[in-house]
Each structure stands twice: as structure tokens, then as C-alpha cells.
PDB file of C-alpha atoms in Angstrom:
ATOM      1  CA  UNK A 282     118.572  97.179 150.109  1.00 90.00           C
ATOM      2  CA  UNK A 283     116.453  99.779 148.276  1.00 92.00           C
ATOM      3  CA  UNK A 284     113.058  97.399 148.905  1.00 93.00           C
ATOM      4  CA  UNK A 285     114.261  96.941 152.731  1.00 94.00           C
ATOM      5  CA  UNK A 286     114.970 100.313 153.292  1.00 94.00           C
ATOM      6  CA  UNK A 287     111.175 101.519 151.736  1.00 92.00           C
ATOM      7  CA  UNK A 288     109.439  98.480 153.709  1.00 92.00           C
ATOM      8  CA  UNK A 289     111.560  99.805 156.954  1.00 90.00           C
ATOM      9  CA  UNK A 290     109.349 103.625 155.750  1.00 89.00           C
ATOM     10  CA  UNK A 291     106.222 102.315 156.232  1.00 87.00           C
ATOM     11  CA  UNK A 292     106.542  99.516 159.045  1.00 87.00           C
ATOM     12  CA  UNK A 293     107.747 102.853 160.615  1.00 86.00           C
ATOM     13  CA  UNK A 294     104.729 104.785 159.857  1.00 85.00           C
ATOM     14  CA  UNK A 295     106.669 107.766 157.934  1.00 83.00           C
ATOM     15  CA  UNK A 296     104.678 107.615 155.095  1.00 80.00           C
ATOM     16  CA  UNK A 297     102.505 109.890 157.705  1.00 82.00           C
ATOM     17  CA  UNK A 298     105.119 112.592 157.659  1.00 84.00           C
ATOM     18  CA  UNK A 299     106.071 115.354 155.327  1.00 89.00           C
ATOM     19  CA  UNK A 300     108.456 113.399 153.814  1.00 90.00           C
ATOM     20  CA  UNK A 301     107.081 113.241 150.482  1.00 91.00           C
ATOM     21  CA  UNK A 302     106.426 116.888 150.008  1.00 92.00           C
ATOM     22  CA  UNK A 303     110.195 117.260 151.194  1.00 93.00           C
ATOM     23  CA  UNK A 304     111.877 115.541 148.349  1.00 95.00           C
ATOM     24  CA  UNK A 305     109.537 117.500 145.777  1.00 93.00           C
ATOM     25  CA  UNK A 306     111.089 120.684 147.402  1.00 93.00           C
ATOM     26  CA  UNK A 307     114.637 119.635 147.872  1.00 94.00           C
ATOM     27  CA  UNK A 308     115.457 117.059 145.150  1.00 94.00           C
ATOM     28  CA  UNK A 309     113.462 118.976 142.355  1.00 93.00           C
ATOM     29  CA  UNK A 310     111.104 115.330 141.656  1.00 93.00           C
ATOM     30  CA  UNK A 311     107.505 114.507 141.172  1.00 93.00           C
ATOM     31  CA  UNK A 312     106.702 111.892 144.029  1.00 92.00           C
ATOM     32  CA  UNK A 313     103.467 109.475 143.092  1.00 92.00           C
ATOM     33  CA  UNK A 314     100.774 109.686 145.298  1.00 90.00           C
ATOM     34  CA  UNK A 315      99.269 107.207 147.185  1.00 83.00           C
ATOM     35  CA  UNK A 316      95.397 107.426 148.556  1.00 83.00           C
ATOM     36  CA  UNK A 317      95.933 109.962 151.307  1.00 84.00           C
ATOM     37  CA  UNK A 318      99.791 110.377 151.058  1.00 88.00           C
ATOM     38  CA  UNK A 319     102.634 110.398 149.070  1.00 90.00           C
ATOM     39  CA  UNK A 320     103.700 106.730 147.844  1.00 92.00           C
ATOM     40  CA  UNK A 321     107.592 107.528 149.287  1.00 92.00           C
ATOM     41  CA  UNK A 322     108.153 103.905 148.977  1.00 92.00           C
ATOM     42  CA  UNK A 323     107.396 103.841 145.469  1.00 93.00           C
ATOM     43  CA  UNK A 324     110.053 106.680 144.822  1.00 94.00           C
ATOM     44  CA  UNK A 325     112.541 105.362 147.028  1.00 94.00           C
ATOM     45  CA  UNK A 326     112.487 102.094 144.877  1.00 94.00           C
ATOM     46  CA  UNK A 327     112.114 103.273 141.176  1.00 92.00           C
ATOM     47  CA  UNK A 328     114.415 107.206 142.063  1.00 93.00           C
ATOM     48  CA  UNK A 329     117.804 107.729 140.929  1.00 93.00           C
ATOM     49  CA  UNK A 330     120.667 106.534 143.226  1.00 92.00           C
ATOM     50  CA  UNK A 331     121.816 110.036 144.192  1.00 91.00           C
ATOM     51  CA  UNK A 332     117.982 110.632 144.918  1.00 94.00           C
ATOM     52  CA  UNK A 333     117.826 107.892 147.195  1.00 94.00           C
ATOM     53  CA  UNK A 334     120.773 108.808 148.918  1.00 94.00           C
ATOM     54  CA  UNK A 335     119.595 111.882 149.696  1.00 94.00           C
ATOM     55  CA  UNK A 336     116.496 110.852 150.494  1.00 95.00           C
ATOM     56  CA  UNK A 337     117.613 108.911 153.280  1.00 95.00           C
ATOM     57  CA  UNK A 338     118.824 112.214 154.781  1.00 95.00           C
ATOM     58  CA  UNK A 339     115.796 114.159 153.592  1.00 94.00           C
ATOM     59  CA  UNK A 340     113.405 111.399 155.447  1.00 93.00           C
ATOM     60  CA  UNK A 341     115.385 111.549 159.091  1.00 92.00           C
ATOM     61  CA  UNK A 342     114.336 115.031 158.908  1.00 92.00           C
ATOM     62  CA  UNK A 343     111.109 115.172 157.905  1.00 90.00           C
ATOM     63  CA  UNK A 344     110.811 113.091 160.727  1.00 89.00           C
ATOM     64  CA  UNK A 345     112.920 114.812 163.146  1.00 86.00           C
ATOM     65  CA  UNK A 346     109.942 118.053 162.352  1.00 84.00           C
ATOM     66  CA  UNK A 347     106.728 115.414 162.100  1.00 80.00           C
ATOM     67  CA  UNK A 348     107.315 113.474 164.845  1.00 66.00           C
ATOM     68  CA  UNK A 349     109.952 115.979 167.634  1.00 65.00           C
ATOM     69  CA  UNK A 350     111.205 112.148 168.874  1.00 63.00           C
ATOM     70  CA  UNK A 351     114.379 111.257 169.444  1.00 69.00           C
ATOM     71  CA  UNK A 352     114.048 107.393 168.725  1.00 79.00           C
ATOM     72  CA  UNK A 353     112.141 107.824 165.835  1.00 86.00           C
ATOM     73  CA  UNK A 354     114.813 109.611 164.459  1.00 85.00           C
ATOM     74  CA  UNK A 355     117.381 106.911 165.663  1.00 90.00           C
ATOM     75  CA  UNK A 356     115.487 104.160 165.183  1.00 91.00           C
ATOM     76  CA  UNK A 357     115.426 105.151 160.893  1.00 92.00           C
ATOM     77  CA  UNK A 358     119.254 105.802 161.475  1.00 93.00           C
ATOM     78  CA  UNK A 359     119.887 102.418 162.785  1.00 94.00           C
ATOM     79  CA  UNK A 360     118.088 100.042 160.280  1.00 94.00           C
ATOM     80  CA  UNK A 361     119.212 102.448 157.337  1.00 95.00           C
ATOM     81  CA  UNK A 362     122.925 101.466 158.579  1.00 93.00           C
ATOM     82  CA  UNK A 363     122.036  98.085 159.223  1.00 94.00           C
ATOM     83  CA  UNK A 364     121.169  97.453 155.982  1.00 94.00           C
ATOM     84  CA  UNK A 365     123.959  99.279 154.343  1.00 93.00           C
ATOM     85  CA  UNK A 366     126.015  96.999 156.432  1.00 89.00           C
ATOM     86  CA  UNK A 367     124.662  93.731 155.497  1.00 92.00           C
ATOM     87  CA  UNK A 368     124.115  94.732 152.094  1.00 90.00           C
ATOM     88  CA  UNK A 369     127.940  96.066 151.169  1.00 85.00           C
ATOM     89  CA  UNK A 370     126.315  98.743 149.594  1.00 86.00           C
ATOM     90  CA  UNK A 371     129.845 101.061 149.937  1.00 85.00           C
ATOM     91  CA  UNK A 372     128.453 103.794 152.203  1.00 88.00           C
ATOM     92  CA  UNK A 373     127.686 105.172 155.976  1.00 88.00           C
ATOM     93  CA  UNK A 374     125.033 107.146 157.358  1.00 91.00           C
ATOM     94  CA  UNK A 375     125.967 109.251 160.338  1.00 90.00           C
ATOM     95  CA  UNK A 376     123.810 109.794 163.353  1.00 91.00           C
ATOM     96  CA  UNK A 377     122.058 113.133 161.647  1.00 91.00           C
ATOM     97  CA  UNK A 378     121.054 110.705 158.517  1.00 91.00           C
ATOM     98  CA  UNK A 379     123.888 112.188 155.911  1.00 91.00           C
ATOM     99  CA  UNK A 380     124.782 109.538 153.866  1.00 91.00           C
ATOM    100  CA  UNK A 381     128.580 109.761 153.328  1.00 87.00           C
ATOM    101  CA  UNK A 382     131.094 106.814 150.947  1.00 85.00           C
ATOM    102  CA  UNK A 383     132.364 104.503 152.453  1.00 80.00           C
ATOM    103  CA  UNK A 384     135.820 103.035 152.563  1.00 76.00           C
ATOM    104  CA  UNK A 385     137.106 100.984 156.036  1.00 74.00           C
ATOM    105  CA  UNK A 386     137.066 101.577 159.459  1.00 73.00           C
ATOM    106  CA  UNK A 387     141.142 102.880 159.068  1.00 76.00           C
ATOM    107  CA  UNK A 388     140.247 104.957 156.786  1.00 79.00           C
ATOM    108  CA  UNK A 389     137.612 106.541 159.132  1.00 79.00           C
ATOM    109  CA  UNK A 390     139.903 106.716 161.977  1.00 80.00           C
ATOM    110  CA  UNK A 391     142.389 107.839 159.977  1.00 79.00           C
ATOM    111  CA  UNK A 392     140.234 110.871 158.964  1.00 82.00           C
ATOM    112  CA  UNK A 393     138.870 111.705 162.154  1.00 83.00           C
ATOM    113  CA  UNK A 394     141.712 111.656 164.056  1.00 84.00           C
ATOM    114  CA  UNK A 395     143.386 114.666 161.548  1.00 85.00           C
ATOM    115  CA  UNK A 396     140.705 116.601 161.491  1.00 83.00           C
ATOM    116  CA  UNK A 397     140.917 116.525 165.777  1.00 85.00           C
ATOM    117  CA  UNK A 398     144.261 117.831 164.882  1.00 84.00           C
ATOM    118  CA  UNK A 399     143.400 120.523 163.045  1.00 87.00           C
ATOM    119  CA  UNK A 400     140.499 121.678 166.181  1.00 86.00           C
ATOM    120  CA  UNK A 401     142.545 125.057 166.368  1.00 87.00           C
ATOM    121  CA  UNK A 402     140.688 128.012 164.594  1.00 90.00           C
ATOM    122  CA  UNK A 403     144.305 128.471 162.948  1.00 92.00           C
ATOM    123  CA  UNK A 404     143.475 125.870 160.505  1.00 93.00           C
ATOM    124  CA  UNK A 405     139.575 126.828 159.821  1.00 94.00           C
ATOM    125  CA  UNK A 406     140.804 127.179 155.914  1.00 94.00           C
ATOM    126  CA  UNK A 407     142.882 123.547 155.804  1.00 95.00           C
ATOM    127  CA  UNK A 408     139.881 122.009 157.355  1.00 94.00           C
ATOM    128  CA  UNK A 409     137.272 123.572 154.777  1.00 95.00           C
ATOM    129  CA  UNK A 410     139.427 122.090 152.271  1.00 95.00           C
ATOM    130  CA  UNK A 411     139.941 118.584 153.929  1.00 94.00           C
ATOM    131  CA  UNK A 412     136.327 118.702 154.432  1.00 93.00           C
ATOM    132  CA  UNK A 413     135.836 119.289 150.581  1.00 94.00           C
ATOM    133  CA  UNK A 414     137.383 116.360 150.041  1.00 94.00           C
ATOM    134  CA  UNK A 415     135.367 114.261 151.526  1.00 91.00           C
ATOM    135  CA  UNK A 416     132.305 115.535 150.191  1.00 91.00           C
ATOM    136  CA  UNK A 417     133.651 115.194 146.560  1.00 93.00           C
ATOM    137  CA  UNK A 418     133.772 111.323 147.783  1.00 92.00           C
ATOM    138  CA  UNK A 419     130.164 111.204 148.618  1.00 89.00           C
ATOM    139  CA  UNK A 420     128.685 112.874 145.250  1.00 89.00           C
ATOM    140  CA  UNK A 421     127.256 109.957 143.049  1.00 85.00           C
ATOM    141  CA  UNK A 422     129.463 109.032 141.650  1.00 86.00           C
ATOM    142  CA  UNK A 423     132.586 110.101 143.949  1.00 90.00           C
ATOM    143  CA  UNK A 424     134.496 112.572 142.156  1.00 93.00           C
ATOM    144  CA  UNK A 425     137.557 111.600 142.675  1.00 93.00           C
ATOM    145  CA  UNK A 426     139.524 114.474 140.682  1.00 93.00           C
ATOM    146  CA  UNK A 427     137.925 117.424 143.497  1.00 94.00           C
ATOM    147  CA  UNK A 428     138.981 115.342 146.430  1.00 94.00           C
ATOM    148  CA  UNK A 429     142.439 114.447 145.387  1.00 95.00           C
ATOM    149  CA  UNK A 430     142.532 118.239 144.227  1.00 95.00           C
ATOM    150  CA  UNK A 431     140.810 119.521 147.891  1.00 96.00           C
ATOM    151  CA  UNK A 432     142.981 117.256 149.720  1.00 96.00           C
ATOM    152  CA  UNK A 433     146.204 118.472 148.330  1.00 96.00           C
ATOM    153  CA  UNK A 434     145.017 122.162 148.710  1.00 96.00           C
ATOM    154  CA  UNK A 435     144.303 121.211 152.274  1.00 96.00           C
ATOM    155  CA  UNK A 436     148.167 120.103 152.839  1.00 96.00           C
ATOM    156  CA  UNK A 437     149.011 122.977 150.851  1.00 96.00           C
ATOM    157  CA  UNK A 438     147.189 125.702 153.256  1.00 96.00           C
ATOM    158  CA  UNK A 439     149.015 123.502 156.403  1.00 96.00           C
ATOM    159  CA  UNK A 440     152.022 123.824 154.736  1.00 96.00           C
ATOM    160  CA  UNK A 441     152.079 128.192 153.853  1.00 95.00           C
ATOM    161  CA  UNK A 442     150.628 128.456 157.135  1.00 95.00           C
ATOM    162  CA  UNK A 443     154.009 126.862 158.830  1.00 94.00           C
ATOM    163  CA  UNK A 444     156.332 128.158 156.206  1.00 94.00           C
ATOM    164  CA  UNK A 445     154.582 131.353 154.692  1.00 93.00           C
ATOM    165  CA  UNK A 446     157.465 132.344 153.032  1.00 92.00           C
ATOM    166  CA  UNK A 447     156.521 129.330 150.534  1.00 92.00           C
ATOM    167  CA  UNK A 448     154.877 130.603 147.616  1.00 92.00           C
ATOM    168  CA  UNK A 449     153.743 127.100 146.561  1.00 93.00           C
ATOM    169  CA  UNK A 450     153.822 123.276 147.583  1.00 94.00           C
ATOM    170  CA  UNK A 451     155.984 121.592 145.727  1.00 93.00           C
ATOM    171  CA  UNK A 452     159.249 119.558 145.973  1.00 93.00           C
ATOM    172  CA  UNK A 453     161.650 122.291 145.819  1.00 94.00           C
ATOM    173  CA  UNK A 454     159.700 123.886 148.502  1.00 95.00           C
ATOM    174  CA  UNK A 455     159.838 120.528 150.790  1.00 94.00           C
ATOM    175  CA  UNK A 456     163.756 120.466 150.595  1.00 93.00           C
ATOM    176  CA  UNK A 457     163.899 123.887 151.039  1.00 93.00           C
ATOM    177  CA  UNK A 458     161.454 124.923 153.954  1.00 93.00           C
ATOM    178  CA  UNK A 459     160.332 121.954 155.719  1.00 92.00           C
ATOM    179  CA  UNK A 460     163.673 119.543 155.600  1.00 92.00           C
ATOM    180  CA  UNK A 461     166.242 122.184 157.045  1.00 90.00           C
ATOM    181  CA  UNK A 462     163.300 122.310 160.031  1.00 88.00           C
ATOM    182  CA  UNK A 463     162.987 118.881 160.283  1.00 86.00           C
ATOM    183  CA  UNK A 464     166.680 118.545 160.733  1.00 86.00           C
ATOM    184  CA  UNK A 465     166.723 121.193 163.402  1.00 85.00           C
ATOM    185  CA  UNK A 466     164.011 119.946 165.281  1.00 82.00           C
ATOM    186  CA  UNK A 467     165.714 116.764 165.395  1.00 81.00           C
ATOM    187  CA  UNK A 468     169.249 117.200 165.365  1.00 81.00           C
ATOM    188  CA  UNK A 469     169.599 115.237 168.800  1.00 84.00           C
ATOM    189  CA  UNK A 470     168.349 112.225 167.471  1.00 86.00           C
ATOM    190  CA  UNK A 471     170.106 111.693 164.329  1.00 85.00           C
ATOM    191  CA  UNK A 472     168.127 108.638 163.090  1.00 91.00           C
ATOM    192  CA  UNK A 473     164.913 110.137 163.308  1.00 88.00           C
ATOM    193  CA  UNK A 474     166.396 112.579 161.255  1.00 84.00           C
ATOM    194  CA  UNK A 475     167.259 110.502 158.602  1.00 88.00           C
ATOM    195  CA  UNK A 476     164.402 108.411 158.568  1.00 91.00           C
ATOM    196  CA  UNK A 477     162.117 111.631 158.273  1.00 88.00           C
ATOM    197  CA  UNK A 478     163.759 112.689 154.986  1.00 88.00           C
ATOM    198  CA  UNK A 479     163.515 109.646 153.697  1.00 90.00           C
ATOM    199  CA  UNK A 480     159.970 110.285 154.246  1.00 91.00           C
ATOM    200  CA  UNK A 481     160.273 113.832 153.035  1.00 93.00           C
ATOM    201  CA  UNK A 482     161.064 112.166 149.417  1.00 93.00           C
ATOM    202  CA  UNK A 483     158.431 110.299 149.917  1.00 94.00           C
ATOM    203  CA  UNK A 484     156.183 113.484 150.569  1.00 95.00           C
ATOM    204  CA  UNK A 485     157.393 115.009 147.607  1.00 95.00           C
ATOM    205  CA  UNK A 486     156.505 112.305 145.380  1.00 95.00           C
ATOM    206  CA  UNK A 487     153.032 112.265 146.805  1.00 95.00           C
ATOM    207  CA  UNK A 488     152.530 116.220 145.970  1.00 95.00           C
ATOM    208  CA  UNK A 489     154.461 115.455 142.555  1.00 94.00           C
ATOM    209  CA  UNK A 490     151.607 112.686 142.169  1.00 93.00           C
ATOM    210  CA  UNK A 491     148.787 114.737 142.678  1.00 94.00           C
ATOM    211  CA  UNK A 492     149.982 117.469 140.399  1.00 90.00           C
ATOM    212  CA  UNK A 493     148.701 115.065 137.102  1.00 88.00           C
ATOM    213  CA  UNK A 494     145.314 115.676 138.362  1.00 86.00           C
ATOM    214  CA  UNK A 495     145.385 119.155 139.793  1.00 78.00           C
ATOM    215  CA  UNK A 496     146.472 120.858 136.454  1.00 65.00           C
ATOM    216  CA  UNK A 497     144.890 120.343 132.845  1.00 54.00           C
ATOM    217  CA  UNK A 498     145.186 117.162 131.601  1.00 52.00           C
ATOM    218  CA  UNK A 499     144.642 117.848 127.539  1.00 52.00           C
ATOM    219  CA  UNK A 500     141.952 115.990 126.867  1.00 55.00           C
ATOM    220  CA  UNK A 501     138.386 117.135 125.493  1.00 53.00           C
ATOM    221  CA  UNK A 502     137.164 115.006 128.420  1.00 57.00           C
ATOM    222  CA  UNK A 503     139.009 114.921 131.409  1.00 60.00           C
ATOM    223  CA  UNK A 504     138.893 111.290 132.498  1.00 80.00           C
ATOM    224  CA  UNK A 505     138.306 110.944 136.563  1.00 87.00           C
ATOM    225  CA  UNK A 506     141.276 108.906 138.286  1.00 90.00           C
ATOM    226  CA  UNK A 507     140.072 105.239 139.585  1.00 93.00           C
ATOM    227  CA  UNK A 508     138.791 105.602 143.044  1.00 91.00           C
ATOM    228  CA  UNK A 509     141.641 103.601 144.475  1.00 92.00           C
ATOM    229  CA  UNK A 510     144.184 105.926 143.860  1.00 94.00           C
ATOM    230  CA  UNK A 511     141.623 108.786 144.770  1.00 93.00           C
ATOM    231  CA  UNK A 512     140.996 107.313 147.843  1.00 93.00           C
ATOM    232  CA  UNK A 513     144.476 106.601 148.757  1.00 93.00           C
ATOM    233  CA  UNK A 514     145.500 110.722 147.883  1.00 95.00           C
ATOM    234  CA  UNK A 515     142.851 111.044 150.523  1.00 94.00           C
ATOM    235  CA  UNK A 516     143.817 108.995 153.035  1.00 93.00           C
ATOM    236  CA  UNK A 517     147.696 109.968 152.635  1.00 94.00           C
ATOM    237  CA  UNK A 518     146.305 113.454 153.005  1.00 95.00           C
ATOM    238  CA  UNK A 519     145.144 112.746 156.451  1.00 93.00           C
ATOM    239  CA  UNK A 520     148.232 111.206 157.551  1.00 93.00           C
ATOM    240  CA  UNK A 521     150.554 114.246 156.555  1.00 94.00           C
ATOM    241  CA  UNK A 522     147.884 116.850 157.853  1.00 95.00           C
ATOM    242  CA  UNK A 523     147.811 115.171 161.220  1.00 92.00           C
ATOM    243  CA  UNK A 524     151.738 115.223 161.440  1.00 92.00           C
ATOM    244  CA  UNK A 525     152.697 118.533 159.621  1.00 93.00           C
ATOM    245  CA  UNK A 526     149.775 120.081 162.419  1.00 92.00           C
ATOM    246  CA  UNK A 527     151.551 117.957 164.896  1.00 88.00           C
ATOM    247  CA  UNK A 528     155.045 119.770 163.858  1.00 85.00           C
ATOM    248  CA  UNK A 529     153.628 122.924 163.724  1.00 86.00           C
ATOM    249  CA  UNK A 530     152.511 122.753 167.486  1.00 83.00           C
ATOM    250  CA  UNK A 531     155.929 121.698 168.362  1.00 74.00           C
ATOM    251  CA  UNK A 532     157.765 124.978 167.025  1.00 70.00           C
TER     252      UNK A 532
END
């Protein structure tokens, strides 16, 4: 993967840009010098993974500034995206050269649809917390604990926006505030009301499960959750956020 991307960097002539100097300024690393330019290709082959992933974005910005040609920026994104896919790298790159942790298309769709449901300025705090969860997954290595904490925070902020009298988000608060509103809202559809109340029990279990990682673990070196658990937690949070936002809008 590294060799292919580094080769494309030189093939596109990007070694003539300010990428090498920008890498030094942004990452605080030493990029070796070549005959006339920084040897970014050599740097990409040997640097730490987190620096390599950050370099993808810094190179995109450098090309944008130096060339000013959208086709060159797009070409860089296109080739990096293709290499990531073909090498099953576990990362994806956006149109601005940003590198993100990749799960699968369904996860991305779930997250995107939830953010779309939170488009109102009323939900700015919710959006910020949920985006922090995504950013935690984008860290190298992914910070699953912070992802879970931020995902919970996003759901809790939204819950308390809907129910200002609720002091927190917990099982008791779900039963005291959300369940009566659901039953009243679905009073004419008894089947939907019964089904939703059952699903609220799952919501309560999700809340209780995340609490294990929200508070101190009583260990000298707190452990990170399995990545699959962090991804499941964030994905489930996305679904709850979308549902709660729709419930809020319907009131």
C-alpha cells in the first residue's frame, strides 16, 4: 500500500510541491532531502502509520495550494481511494483528502442519515458529540473508549433536549420520560406501541452497557474495548439518534 501510494506521489510530479516542507511543519517530523526537493517518497515508505495517514491529507492540501488545479487534487484522492480499496486497508478517504476509519457501506450510510436528521441548529451539541465519536474511531489506533463515550453523550444530549426535566440518560429516565410519551404518541396503534416499548428495553440495555466504559474501570491501565464493540456502539447510537430526532420533530 505505502509503496504504491508513494510511487503515485512521484508519478504525478507532486514532489515539486511544498508537500515535504508542509509535512515537517504539520507533523514535526524530518523529511529527507533529495537532489532538489524533499524526498517525500522515502518518508512515506518508512514513517509511522499515523504520520502516513496524516500525510495523505497534507499532500492533498499542498497540491491544492501549489497547483491550484482541482483535477490534480481529485487525481490524488482517486488513486489513494483505489489503493485503500484494493489493499483492504480499513480506511477511506473523503473528497478533501481526509482519511477516516472504514467499517462498511452500511455503517457509513447509517452515520450519514443520522447526521442528516440532526441538521437543525437545535441539535448542534448533538452533532458535535457524535462527530467526536467518529473522530475517535479515526485515530491511529482507533480510540474505541472515547468513541463510545462521545456516542453516548450525543444520545444523552438529544434525550435531555426532548425531556428537559430528565437529569441524565439512564434506564429509569427512559421509563419515566420516554416510555409514557411513546405510549401517548402511539395510542391509536396498540401494536406499534407494544413493539416500541419492547424496543425501549433494548435501548435501556444499550445505555447500561455503555456505562461500563463511561466511568472508571478501577484499573491502573484502563483497557480499550474491542473495536467491534466500539463500532457496534457507535452504529447503534446513530440509529437511536435518528429515531429520537424524528420523535422530537413529531411532537
